[in-house]
Amino acid sequence: MCGIVGYVGNRNTVDVLVEGLKRLEYRGYDSAGICFFTEGGMAVKKEVGKLIQLEKKLAEEKVGGGTGAGIGHTRWATHGEPSVRNAHPHLDCSGRFSVVHNGIIENHAVLKRQLEEEGHRFVSDTDTEVIVHLVEKYFEGDLGEAVRRASLELEGSFALEVMSARVPDEIVAVRRGSPLVIGAGRGEQFIASDVPALISHTREVFWLEEGELAIVRPEGVRVLDSISGDPVRKAFQHVAWDAQQVEKGPFPHFMLKEIYEQPGVIMEMARREVLFQGAPPERRFAGADAVSQIYLVACGTSWHAALAGKRMIEKMTRLRVEVDIASEFRYREPILDSKTITIGISQSGETADTLAALQLAAEKQSAVWAICNVAGSSLTRMAETVFYTQAGPEIGVASTKAFTSQLVALYQLACHLAEVRGTLPVSAQERKDQLSALAKQVQEILQKDEEIRALASEYCQKRDFLFMGRGIHHAIALEGALKLKEISYIHAEGYPAGEMKHGPIALIDREMPVVFLVPQDAVYEKVLGNIEEVRARGGRIIALAEVGDERVATKAHHVIYLPKNNTFLISVLMTIPLQLLAYHIALQKGCDVDQPRNLAKSVTVE
Ligand code: AGP
């Protein structure tokens, strides 16, 4: 979704803004723009399409750029088509104020009508433009105060930055709903909607909290409560990620790099064994109010992890676990009370639907926990207990290492809760050994990259794919289908293999590849039966099976063999070939693997 950058200091502002925006490209966008100072005053440059178009424009127009304040934005259209007119930054009538904004201003229509009646002229179709006209209206010499008063009139969610020709070394930023992080340098400050945009300049950062407003000047940052205007004290935190982690390094794509990072991530999770931060989980399992049910709430890939997590937690703890898609959870009146734990699962920790679902859970007295990859994100700040996935920054829009790290975190959590409840203890040491072995097995599977690439060239022209699995592997089948469809635009569906004969079997013909996940578990024979059903109808079968499984080889057209592991951890192994298959098919079709069309990395609108 939209990305925001801001800079005040003595460097070339245009260079810093464009570099920052490049680091946010992964979030997905359709136009980009910057506002900065030149010798002639405040200037705005915008372009539709990728950042390269904006860079071309800057080069053609020989834009040098000066120092002082500058703001930049990548826009993912919500109100108004992607166009130069609708791209940010937006200016007021006088051209003295400039704004960039993430989120949605819900009362923009009412505000626009009022402002037009007062004589303001609008030039875009966006909800954002009302903000800058409000600032123009309230400005009486103090930009911070004008932005504060304007923000009080806004309904909805937003993160915004405002700069003005009247104060060339100041940016005012406000957060309500969408994230904003501020990074400190020496005599310079950076603002961004996400850490990767500023990590190459500084690792000393703080996040604005809900309703906070920052007045950012080269010498320092003043933070106020945007409602009361009272000062707020903030402490800088040191970010553990480094600049190298947000570079592709020798890999052609972030997605491939992140697939290859998985053994390291799992090893790290095994080694650190840091299960949680915040309130100890066990305190929810004692006394009269002991927890009786868990909700796992998430979107997209994280929802698939939740489906797998249900299997792990229920089996190991004998606690009832329900799984909900976050955008559905709020509207179905879920039964929540103080004996419930609602766990939000999210890579980014900024997914609007997940945050809103957890907000509802908290209001209904449920404990709120998080499984999250981004320290300091909104989700981690609203949860009493946080389990970090420790995957490092994930830049590719298609989630890979975040997913497998969620599976590992859920496994660790299930084992820990089982220990607490005395249901099925897997000791911390056993867990550590299992996960270290798992990391090595993932490394082994990555050696099959070439085999999977060859398979991809055989199948990349297909129009549809089915993915079948049972039990926990149904979740992995769904994830395999999502990976393929989001980056290659091939229609793909994941199904519980036993359901096939209740409908999807009608789709099977010689043109239909069906990927079967076939671990040697309790339903192995049943899955072999499902494979036979596809075979009898001419479908092409790709099987992921355990090493040494000869029977599957007699039925499938291709078998990718995987090392053996327990019922739960083998789901991690099954995931890897599916990620590689999707990657190679997308690549061979010439798709933009890291930034697939229409998608955003962090979905910050409901
Ligand atoms: C995954 O490949 C997706 N692009 C998407 O489904 C993602 O998992 C979803 O938007 C949830 O994001 P989150 O984990 O950051 O909350």
Coordinates of C-alpha atoms and ligand atoms in Angstrom, one line a residue:
M1 CA 0.0 0.0 0.0
C2 CA 1.0 3.7 0.0
G3 CA 4.5 4.5 1.2
I4 CA 5.6 7.7 2.8
V5 CA 9.1 9.2 3.2
G6 CA 10.3 12.5 4.6
Y7 CA 13.6 14.1 5.2
V8 CA 14.9 17.3 6.8
G9 CA 18.6 18.0 6.7
N10 CA 21.5 19.1 4.5
R11 CA 21.7 16.3 2.0
N12 CA 20.3 16.5 -1.4
T13 CA 16.6 16.0 -0.6
V14 CA 15.6 14.6 -3.9
D15 CA 18.2 11.9 -3.7
V16 CA 17.2 10.9 -0.2
L17 CA 13.5 10.8 -1.0
V18 CA 13.9 8.8 -4.2
E19 CA 16.1 6.3 -2.5
G20 CA 13.6 6.0 0.4
L21 CA 10.7 5.5 -2.0
K22 CA 12.7 2.7 -3.8
R23 CA 13.0 0.9 -0.5
L24 CA 9.2 1.1 -0.1
E25 CA 8.5 -0.1 -3.7
Y26 CA 7.7 -3.6 -2.3
R27 CA 4.6 -2.3 -0.7
G28 CA 2.9 -2.0 -4.1
Y29 CA 1.9 1.3 -5.7
D30 CA 0.7 2.8 -9.0
S31 CA 2.1 6.4 -8.9
A32 CA 4.8 8.3 -7.1
G33 CA 5.7 11.9 -6.2
I34 CA 7.9 14.1 -4.2
C35 CA 7.9 17.7 -2.9
F36 CA 11.2 19.5 -2.2
F37 CA 12.9 22.9 -2.3
T38 CA 14.8 24.3 -5.2
E39 CA 16.3 27.7 -5.7
G40 CA 13.0 28.7 -7.1
G41 CA 11.0 27.6 -4.0
M42 CA 8.8 24.6 -3.3
A43 CA 8.5 22.2 -6.2
V44 CA 6.3 19.0 -6.7
K45 CA 7.1 16.3 -9.2
K46 CA 4.8 13.3 -9.8
E47 CA 4.5 10.5 -12.3
V48 CA 2.2 7.5 -12.9
G49 CA 3.6 4.0 -12.9
K50 CA 6.8 2.8 -11.3
L51 CA 9.4 5.0 -9.7
I52 CA 11.6 4.7 -12.7
Q53 CA 9.1 7.0 -14.6
L54 CA 9.5 9.6 -11.9
E55 CA 13.3 9.3 -12.0
K56 CA 13.2 9.8 -15.8
K57 CA 11.1 12.9 -15.4
L58 CA 13.5 14.3 -12.9
A59 CA 16.4 13.6 -15.2
E60 CA 14.6 15.0 -18.3
E61 CA 13.7 18.2 -16.4
K62 CA 17.2 18.3 -15.0
V63 CA 15.9 18.6 -11.5
G64 CA 18.8 19.0 -9.1
G65 CA 17.0 19.5 -5.8
G66 CA 18.2 21.4 -2.8
T67 CA 18.4 20.9 1.0
G68 CA 15.8 21.4 3.8
A69 CA 12.5 19.6 4.0
G70 CA 11.1 17.1 1.5
I71 CA 8.3 14.6 1.4
G72 CA 7.6 11.7 -0.9
H73 CA 4.9 9.2 -1.6
T74 CA 4.1 6.0 -3.5
R75 CA 0.3 5.8 -4.0
W76 CA -1.9 2.7 -4.2
A77 CA -5.1 4.1 -5.6
T78 CA -8.2 4.0 -3.4
H79 CA -10.1 7.3 -4.2
G80 CA -9.6 8.3 -7.9
E81 CA -7.7 6.5 -10.7
P82 CA -4.0 6.3 -10.8
S83 CA -3.0 9.6 -12.5
V84 CA -0.6 12.5 -12.1
R85 CA -3.5 14.6 -10.9
N86 CA -4.4 12.1 -8.1
A87 CA -0.8 11.3 -7.2
H88 CA 0.6 12.8 -4.0
P89 CA 1.9 15.3 -2.8
H90 CA -1.2 17.5 -3.0
L91 CA -1.0 21.3 -2.7
D92 CA -3.4 23.8 -1.2
C93 CA -4.9 26.7 -3.3
S94 CA -1.9 28.9 -2.7
G95 CA 0.7 26.3 -3.4
R96 CA 2.3 27.0 0.0
F97 CA 1.5 23.7 1.7
S98 CA 2.0 20.2 0.6
V99 CA 0.7 16.8 1.9
V100 CA 1.3 13.1 1.5
H101 CA -1.1 10.7 3.1
N102 CA -1.6 6.9 3.7
G103 CA -5.0 5.6 4.8
I104 CA -8.5 6.8 4.1
I105 CA -10.3 10.0 5.2
E106 CA -13.8 8.8 5.7
N107 CA -15.5 12.2 6.0
H108 CA -13.7 13.7 3.0
A109 CA -16.9 14.4 1.1
V110 CA -18.4 16.5 3.8
L111 CA -15.2 18.3 4.4
K112 CA -14.7 19.0 0.7
R113 CA -18.2 20.5 0.4
Q114 CA -17.6 22.8 3.4
L115 CA -14.2 23.8 2.1
E116 CA -15.5 24.5 -1.4
E117 CA -18.2 26.7 0.1
E118 CA -15.5 28.6 1.8
G119 CA -13.8 29.2 -1.6
H120 CA -11.1 26.4 -1.7
R121 CA -10.5 24.9 -5.2
F122 CA -9.9 21.1 -5.5
V123 CA -8.0 19.6 -8.4
S124 CA -7.9 15.9 -7.6
D125 CA -10.4 13.1 -7.0
T126 CA -8.6 12.0 -3.8
D127 CA -9.8 12.0 -0.2
T128 CA -6.3 13.3 0.7
E129 CA -6.7 16.8 -0.8
V130 CA -9.1 18.0 2.0
I131 CA -6.2 17.7 4.4
V132 CA -4.0 20.3 2.7
H133 CA -6.9 22.8 2.3
L134 CA -7.7 22.4 6.0
V135 CA -4.0 23.2 6.9
E136 CA -4.2 26.2 4.6
K137 CA -7.4 27.3 6.4
Y138 CA -5.9 26.9 9.9
F139 CA -2.4 28.2 9.3
E140 CA -1.6 31.3 11.3
G141 CA 2.2 31.1 11.3
D142 CA 2.6 27.8 13.2
L143 CA 2.6 24.7 10.9
G144 CA 2.4 22.3 13.8
E145 CA -0.7 23.9 15.2
A146 CA -2.4 24.2 11.7
V147 CA -1.8 20.5 11.1
R148 CA -3.0 19.6 14.6
R149 CA -6.3 21.5 14.1
A150 CA -6.7 20.0 10.7
S151 CA -6.2 16.5 12.0
L152 CA -9.0 17.0 14.6
E153 CA -11.5 17.3 11.7
L154 CA -10.4 14.1 10.0
E155 CA -12.3 10.8 10.5
G156 CA -10.8 7.5 9.3
S157 CA -7.2 6.2 9.4
F158 CA -4.2 8.1 8.3
A159 CA -0.5 8.7 8.5
L160 CA 0.4 12.1 7.0
E161 CA 3.2 14.5 6.5
V162 CA 2.8 18.2 5.7
M163 CA 5.5 20.7 4.7
S164 CA 5.3 24.3 3.8
A165 CA 7.0 27.0 1.8
R166 CA 6.8 29.1 4.9
V167 CA 9.0 26.8 7.0
P168 CA 11.5 25.2 4.7
D169 CA 13.2 23.1 7.3
E170 CA 10.2 21.5 9.0
I171 CA 7.8 18.6 8.4
V172 CA 4.8 17.9 10.6
A173 CA 3.7 14.3 10.7
V174 CA 0.6 12.8 12.3
R175 CA -0.4 9.2 12.9
R176 CA -3.9 7.8 13.4
G177 CA -4.3 4.2 12.2
S178 CA -1.4 3.9 9.7
P179 CA 2.2 3.5 10.9
L180 CA 4.9 6.2 10.8
V181 CA 8.5 5.7 12.0
I182 CA 11.0 8.5 12.7
G183 CA 14.8 8.0 12.5
A184 CA 17.4 10.3 14.0
G185 CA 20.6 11.3 12.3
R186 CA 23.2 14.0 13.2
G187 CA 21.6 17.3 12.2
E188 CA 19.0 15.4 10.0
Q189 CA 15.9 13.4 10.5
F190 CA 14.1 10.8 8.5
I191 CA 10.4 9.8 8.4
A192 CA 8.9 6.8 6.8
S193 CA 6.0 4.4 6.8
D194 CA 8.3 1.5 7.2
V195 CA 11.8 0.9 8.6
P196 CA 13.5 -0.3 5.3
A197 CA 13.1 3.3 3.9
L198 CA 15.5 4.7 6.5
I199 CA 17.6 1.9 7.6
S200 CA 20.5 2.8 5.4
H201 CA 20.8 6.2 7.1
T202 CA 20.0 5.3 10.8
R203 CA 19.0 2.5 13.1
E204 CA 17.9 4.8 15.9
V205 CA 14.1 5.1 15.5
F206 CA 10.8 5.5 17.3
W207 CA 7.3 4.9 16.1
L208 CA 4.5 7.5 16.5
E209 CA 1.7 6.1 18.6
E210 CA -2.0 6.6 17.8
G211 CA -2.9 10.3 17.8
E212 CA 0.7 11.6 18.1
L213 CA 1.9 14.5 16.1
A214 CA 5.6 15.1 15.4
I215 CA 7.3 18.4 14.5
V216 CA 10.4 17.3 12.8
R217 CA 13.4 19.7 12.3
P218 CA 17.0 18.9 11.5
E219 CA 18.1 19.5 15.1
G220 CA 15.4 17.2 16.6
V221 CA 11.8 16.0 16.9
R222 CA 9.1 17.4 19.2
V223 CA 6.1 15.0 19.7
L224 CA 2.7 16.2 20.9
D225 CA -0.6 14.6 21.6
S226 CA -2.6 15.8 18.6
I227 CA -5.8 16.2 20.6
S228 CA -4.6 17.9 23.8
G229 CA -1.5 19.5 22.3
D230 CA 0.5 18.3 25.3
P231 CA 4.1 17.2 24.8
V232 CA 4.9 13.5 24.7
R233 CA 8.3 12.0 25.7
K234 CA 9.6 9.4 23.2
A235 CA 12.7 7.2 23.5
F236 CA 14.6 6.0 20.5
Q237 CA 15.0 2.3 19.9
H238 CA 17.8 0.5 18.1
V239 CA 16.6 -1.5 15.1
A240 CA 18.0 -5.0 15.0
W241 CA 17.8 -5.3 11.2
D242 CA 20.6 -3.9 9.1
A243 CA 20.8 -2.3 5.7
Q244 CA 22.1 -5.4 4.1
Q245 CA 19.0 -7.3 5.0
V246 CA 16.9 -5.0 2.8
E247 CA 19.2 -5.5 -0.2
K248 CA 18.8 -8.3 -2.8
G249 CA 22.5 -9.2 -2.6
P250 CA 23.4 -11.8 -5.3
F251 CA 19.8 -12.8 -5.8
P252 CA 17.8 -11.7 -8.8
H253 CA 14.6 -11.2 -6.7
F254 CA 13.8 -10.6 -3.0
M255 CA 11.4 -13.5 -3.2
L256 CA 14.2 -15.9 -4.1
K257 CA 16.5 -14.4 -1.5
E258 CA 13.8 -14.8 1.1
I259 CA 13.1 -18.4 0.1
Y260 CA 16.8 -19.2 0.6
E261 CA 16.9 -17.4 3.9
Q262 CA 14.5 -19.9 5.4
P263 CA 17.1 -22.4 6.9
G264 CA 18.8 -19.5 8.6
V265 CA 15.5 -18.2 10.0
I266 CA 14.5 -21.5 11.4
M267 CA 18.0 -22.1 12.9
E268 CA 17.8 -18.8 14.5
M269 CA 14.3 -19.5 15.9
A270 CA 15.7 -22.8 17.3
R271 CA 18.7 -21.2 18.8
R272 CA 17.0 -18.2 20.4
E273 CA 14.0 -20.1 21.7
V274 CA 12.6 -16.7 22.7
L275 CA 9.0 -17.7 22.9
F276 CA 7.4 -14.4 23.9
Q277 CA 7.7 -10.8 25.0
G278 CA 5.3 -9.2 27.4
A279 CA 3.1 -11.0 29.9
P280 CA 4.0 -14.7 30.4
P281 CA 1.5 -16.9 28.5
E282 CA 1.1 -19.2 31.5
R283 CA -0.7 -16.6 33.6
R284 CA -3.8 -17.1 31.3
F285 CA -3.9 -20.8 32.3
A286 CA -4.3 -20.5 36.0
G287 CA -7.2 -19.9 38.4
A288 CA -10.9 -19.6 37.8
D289 CA -10.5 -17.6 34.6
A290 CA -8.3 -20.2 32.9
V291 CA -8.5 -20.0 29.2
S292 CA -10.9 -22.3 27.5
Q293 CA -10.6 -21.4 23.9
I294 CA -8.3 -19.7 21.4
Y295 CA -9.1 -17.7 18.3
L296 CA -6.5 -17.4 15.6
V297 CA -7.2 -14.4 13.4
A298 CA -5.3 -13.4 10.3
C299 CA -5.4 -12.6 6.6
G300 CA -4.0 -14.2 3.4
T301 CA -0.9 -16.3 4.0
S302 CA -1.0 -15.6 7.7
W303 CA -4.5 -17.1 7.7
H304 CA -3.1 -20.3 6.2
A305 CA -0.5 -20.4 9.0
A306 CA -3.5 -20.0 11.4
L307 CA -5.2 -23.0 9.8
A308 CA -2.1 -25.1 10.4
G309 CA -1.7 -23.7 13.9
K310 CA -5.2 -24.8 14.8
R311 CA -4.1 -28.4 14.1
M312 CA -1.0 -28.1 16.2
I313 CA -2.5 -26.4 19.2
E314 CA -5.6 -28.5 19.4
K315 CA -3.7 -31.8 19.0
M316 CA -1.1 -30.9 21.5
T317 CA -3.1 -28.9 24.1
R318 CA -6.6 -30.3 23.7
L319 CA -7.8 -26.7 23.8
R320 CA -10.5 -25.6 21.3
V321 CA -9.1 -23.4 18.6
E322 CA -11.1 -21.4 16.1
V323 CA -9.6 -19.8 13.0
D324 CA -11.1 -16.7 11.4
I325 CA -10.3 -14.5 8.4
A326 CA -9.9 -11.1 10.2
S327 CA -12.2 -9.3 7.8
E328 CA -15.0 -11.7 8.7
F329 CA -14.4 -12.0 12.4
R330 CA -15.7 -8.6 13.3
Y331 CA -18.9 -9.0 11.6
R332 CA -20.0 -12.4 12.9
E333 CA -20.4 -11.6 16.5
P334 CA -17.7 -14.0 17.7
I335 CA -18.2 -15.4 21.3
L336 CA -15.5 -13.7 23.3
D337 CA -14.9 -13.4 27.0
S338 CA -12.1 -13.3 29.5
K339 CA -11.5 -17.1 29.1
T340 CA -10.6 -16.5 25.5
I341 CA -7.3 -15.7 23.9
T342 CA -7.4 -14.1 20.5
I343 CA -4.1 -14.4 18.7
G344 CA -3.5 -12.1 15.7
I345 CA -1.0 -13.5 13.2
S346 CA 0.6 -11.0 10.9
Q347 CA 4.0 -10.6 9.1
S348 CA 3.7 -6.8 9.0
G349 CA 1.7 -6.2 12.1
E350 CA 0.0 -3.4 10.2
T351 CA -2.8 -5.3 8.4
A352 CA -5.9 -3.1 9.0
D353 CA -8.4 -6.0 9.1
T354 CA -6.3 -7.9 11.7
L355 CA -5.8 -4.9 13.9
A356 CA -9.6 -4.1 13.8
A357 CA -10.4 -7.8 14.7
L358 CA -8.1 -7.7 17.7
Q359 CA -9.5 -4.4 18.8
L360 CA -12.9 -6.0 18.9
A361 CA -11.5 -8.9 20.9
A362 CA -9.9 -6.6 23.4
E363 CA -13.2 -4.7 23.8
K364 CA -15.0 -8.0 24.6
Q365 CA -12.5 -8.8 27.4
S366 CA -10.5 -11.5 25.4
A367 CA -6.8 -11.6 26.0
V368 CA -5.0 -10.3 22.9
W369 CA -1.7 -12.0 21.8
A370 CA 0.3 -11.6 18.6
I371 CA 2.5 -13.6 16.3
C372 CA 4.4 -11.0 14.4
N373 CA 7.5 -10.3 12.4
V374 CA 7.9 -6.6 12.9
A375 CA 9.0 -5.3 16.3
G376 CA 7.3 -2.0 17.2
S377 CA 4.4 -2.6 14.7
S378 CA 0.8 -1.7 15.7
L379 CA -0.1 -5.3 16.3
T380 CA 2.8 -5.9 18.8
R381 CA 1.8 -2.7 20.6
M382 CA -1.8 -3.8 21.2
A383 CA -1.0 -7.3 22.4
E384 CA -0.2 -8.3 26.0
T385 CA 2.0 -11.1 24.8
V386 CA 4.0 -11.2 21.5
F387 CA 5.7 -14.1 19.8
Y388 CA 8.2 -12.9 17.4
T389 CA 8.9 -14.8 14.2
Q390 CA 12.4 -13.5 13.8
A391 CA 12.3 -13.8 10.0
G392 CA 14.0 -10.4 9.3
P393 CA 12.6 -7.9 6.8
E394 CA 10.4 -9.6 4.1
I395 CA 10.4 -7.4 1.0
G396 CA 8.8 -9.7 -1.7
V397 CA 5.1 -9.1 -1.8
A398 CA 4.6 -12.9 -1.8
S399 CA 5.2 -14.0 1.7
T400 CA 7.7 -16.9 2.0
K401 CA 10.0 -16.9 5.0
A402 CA 7.4 -15.1 7.1
F403 CA 5.0 -18.0 6.5
T404 CA 7.4 -20.8 7.5
S405 CA 8.5 -18.8 10.5
Q406 CA 4.9 -18.5 11.5
L407 CA 4.5 -22.2 11.3
V408 CA 7.6 -22.6 13.5
A409 CA 6.3 -20.0 16.0
L410 CA 3.0 -21.8 16.1
Y411 CA 4.7 -25.1 16.7
Q412 CA 6.8 -23.6 19.5
L413 CA 3.7 -22.0 21.0
A414 CA 1.7 -25.3 20.8
C415 CA 4.6 -27.2 22.5
H416 CA 4.9 -24.5 25.2
L417 CA 1.1 -24.5 25.9
A418 CA 1.1 -28.3 26.0
E419 CA 3.9 -28.1 28.6
V420 CA 2.0 -25.6 30.6
R421 CA -1.2 -27.7 30.5
G422 CA 0.7 -31.0 30.9
T423 CA -0.9 -32.5 27.9
L424 CA 1.9 -33.5 25.5
P425 CA 5.2 -32.2 26.6
V426 CA 7.9 -31.7 24.1
S427 CA 10.8 -30.3 26.2
A428 CA 12.5 -27.1 25.2
Q429 CA 15.7 -29.1 24.3
E430 CA 13.7 -31.6 22.1
R431 CA 12.1 -28.7 20.4
K432 CA 15.4 -27.0 19.8
D433 CA 16.9 -30.2 18.3
Q434 CA 13.8 -30.8 16.1
L435 CA 14.0 -27.3 14.7
S436 CA 17.8 -27.4 14.1
A437 CA 17.2 -30.6 12.2
L438 CA 14.3 -29.0 10.3
A439 CA 16.6 -26.1 9.2
K440 CA 19.0 -28.6 7.7
Q441 CA 16.2 -30.4 5.9
V442 CA 15.0 -27.1 4.4
Q443 CA 18.5 -26.5 3.2
E444 CA 18.5 -30.0 1.5
I445 CA 15.2 -29.2 -0.3
L446 CA 16.7 -26.0 -1.7
Q447 CA 19.1 -28.1 -3.6
K448 CA 16.1 -29.3 -5.7
D449 CA 15.8 -25.8 -7.1
E450 CA 17.0 -26.9 -10.6
E451 CA 14.6 -29.9 -10.6
I452 CA 11.7 -27.6 -9.7
R453 CA 12.7 -25.1 -12.3
A454 CA 12.6 -27.8 -15.0
L455 CA 9.1 -28.8 -13.7
A456 CA 8.0 -25.2 -13.9
S457 CA 9.0 -24.9 -17.6
E458 CA 6.8 -28.0 -18.3
Y459 CA 3.8 -26.4 -16.6
C460 CA 4.1 -22.7 -17.0
Q461 CA 1.7 -22.5 -19.9
K462 CA -1.2 -24.1 -17.9
R463 CA -4.2 -21.9 -17.2
D464 CA -5.3 -23.6 -14.0
F465 CA -3.8 -25.6 -11.1
L466 CA -5.2 -27.6 -8.2
F467 CA -3.4 -28.2 -4.9
M468 CA -4.6 -31.0 -2.7
G469 CA -3.7 -31.9 0.9
R470 CA -5.4 -33.3 4.0
G471 CA -5.2 -32.3 7.6
I472 CA -2.5 -29.7 8.2
H473 CA -1.5 -30.1 4.5
H474 CA -4.8 -28.6 3.4
A475 CA -3.4 -25.3 4.8
I476 CA -0.2 -25.8 2.9
A477 CA -2.2 -26.6 -0.3
L478 CA -4.1 -23.3 0.1
E479 CA -0.7 -21.5 0.5
G480 CA 0.7 -23.3 -2.6
A481 CA -2.3 -22.1 -4.6
L482 CA -2.1 -18.5 -3.3
K483 CA 1.7 -18.3 -4.0
L484 CA 1.1 -19.4 -7.6
K485 CA -1.9 -17.2 -8.3
E486 CA -0.5 -14.0 -6.8
I487 CA 2.8 -14.0 -8.7
S488 CA 2.0 -15.9 -11.9
Y489 CA -1.6 -14.9 -12.4
I490 CA -2.5 -18.5 -13.0
H491 CA -5.8 -19.6 -11.6
A492 CA -5.1 -22.0 -8.7
E493 CA -7.2 -23.5 -5.9
G494 CA -6.3 -25.4 -2.8
Y495 CA -8.6 -28.1 -1.6
P496 CA -8.9 -30.7 1.1
A497 CA -8.1 -33.8 -1.0
G498 CA -11.2 -35.7 0.4
E499 CA -13.4 -32.9 -0.9
M500 CA -12.3 -33.3 -4.5
K501 CA -15.0 -35.8 -5.4
H502 CA -17.7 -33.4 -4.2
G503 CA -17.1 -30.9 -7.0
P504 CA -13.6 -30.0 -8.2
I505 CA -13.2 -33.4 -9.8
A506 CA -15.4 -32.1 -12.6
L507 CA -12.4 -29.9 -13.6
I508 CA -10.0 -32.7 -14.1
D509 CA -8.8 -33.4 -17.7
R510 CA -5.5 -33.6 -19.5
E511 CA -4.9 -29.9 -19.1
M512 CA -5.2 -29.9 -15.3
P513 CA -2.1 -30.2 -13.2
V514 CA -2.9 -31.4 -9.6
V515 CA -0.3 -31.0 -6.9
F516 CA -0.8 -33.5 -4.2
L517 CA 0.9 -33.3 -0.7
V518 CA 1.4 -36.9 0.3
P519 CA 3.1 -37.3 3.7
Q520 CA 3.0 -40.9 5.1
D521 CA 0.5 -39.9 7.9
A522 CA -2.8 -41.4 9.0
V523 CA -4.6 -40.4 5.8
Y524 CA -1.8 -41.6 3.4
E525 CA -3.9 -44.4 1.9
K526 CA -6.8 -42.0 1.4
V527 CA -4.7 -39.5 -0.4
L528 CA -3.3 -42.3 -2.7
G529 CA -7.0 -43.0 -3.5
N530 CA -7.6 -39.4 -4.4
I531 CA -4.5 -39.5 -6.7
E532 CA -6.0 -42.5 -8.4
E533 CA -9.2 -40.6 -9.0
V534 CA -7.4 -37.8 -10.8
R535 CA -5.3 -40.3 -12.7
A536 CA -8.3 -42.1 -14.0
R537 CA -9.6 -38.8 -15.5
G538 CA -6.3 -37.9 -17.2
G539 CA -5.1 -35.2 -14.8
R540 CA -1.4 -34.5 -14.5
I541 CA -0.1 -35.4 -11.0
I542 CA 2.8 -33.7 -9.2
A543 CA 3.3 -35.3 -5.8
L544 CA 5.3 -34.1 -2.9
A545 CA 6.2 -37.2 -0.9
E546 CA 8.5 -38.6 1.7
V547 CA 11.8 -40.0 0.7
G548 CA 11.6 -43.7 0.0
D549 CA 7.9 -43.7 -0.9
E550 CA 7.9 -46.0 -3.9
R551 CA 4.1 -46.3 -4.2
V552 CA 3.5 -42.7 -4.9
A553 CA 6.0 -42.9 -7.8
T554 CA 3.8 -45.5 -9.5
K555 CA 0.9 -43.1 -9.6
A556 CA 2.2 -39.6 -10.1
H557 CA 3.8 -38.1 -13.2
H558 CA 6.4 -36.2 -11.1
V559 CA 7.5 -36.8 -7.5
I560 CA 9.5 -34.3 -5.5
Y561 CA 10.9 -36.2 -2.5
L562 CA 11.3 -34.6 0.9
P563 CA 13.0 -35.7 4.0
K564 CA 10.9 -37.3 6.8
N565 CA 9.7 -35.4 9.8
N566 CA 6.8 -35.3 12.2
T567 CA 3.3 -34.6 11.1
F568 CA 3.5 -30.9 11.9
L569 CA 7.0 -30.0 10.9
I570 CA 6.8 -31.8 7.6
S571 CA 4.3 -29.0 6.7
V572 CA 7.2 -26.6 6.6
L573 CA 9.1 -28.9 4.3
M574 CA 6.1 -29.3 1.9
T575 CA 6.0 -25.5 1.6
I576 CA 9.4 -25.0 0.1
P577 CA 8.9 -26.7 -3.3
L578 CA 5.6 -24.9 -3.6
Q579 CA 7.3 -21.6 -3.2
L580 CA 10.0 -22.5 -5.7
L581 CA 7.4 -23.8 -8.2
A582 CA 5.4 -20.6 -8.0
Y583 CA 8.6 -18.5 -8.3
H584 CA 9.9 -20.3 -11.4
I585 CA 6.6 -20.4 -13.1
A586 CA 6.1 -16.7 -12.6
L587 CA 9.6 -16.0 -13.8
Q588 CA 9.2 -18.1 -16.9
K589 CA 6.0 -16.3 -17.7
G590 CA 7.8 -13.0 -17.4
C591 CA 5.9 -11.7 -14.4
D592 CA 7.1 -9.2 -11.9
V593 CA 7.8 -11.6 -9.1
D594 CA 8.5 -9.1 -6.3
Q595 CA 5.8 -6.7 -7.1
P596 CA 2.9 -8.5 -8.6
R597 CA 0.1 -6.4 -10.1
N598 CA -2.6 -5.0 -7.9
L599 CA -1.0 -6.3 -4.7
A600 CA 0.4 -4.5 -1.7
K601 CA 2.8 -5.9 0.9
S602 CA 1.1 -4.3 3.8
V603 CA -2.7 -3.9 3.5
T604 CA -3.4 -0.9 5.7
V605 CA -7.0 -0.3 4.6
E606 CA -10.0 -2.4 5.6
Ligands
AGP1 C1 1.0 -13.2 1.0 O1 1.8 -13.7 0.0 C2 0.2 -12.1 0.7 N1 0.7 -11.3 -0.2 C3 -0.9 -11.7 1.7 O2 -1.9 -12.6 1.6 C4 -0.5 -11.4 3.2 O3 -0.2 -12.6 3.8 C5 -1.7 -10.8 3.9 O4 -2.0 -9.5 3.3 C6 -1.5 -10.6 5.4 O5 -0.4 -9.8 5.7 P1 0.2 -9.8 7.1 O6 0.8 -11.1 7.4 O7 1.3 -8.7 7.0 O8 -0.9 -9.4 8.1

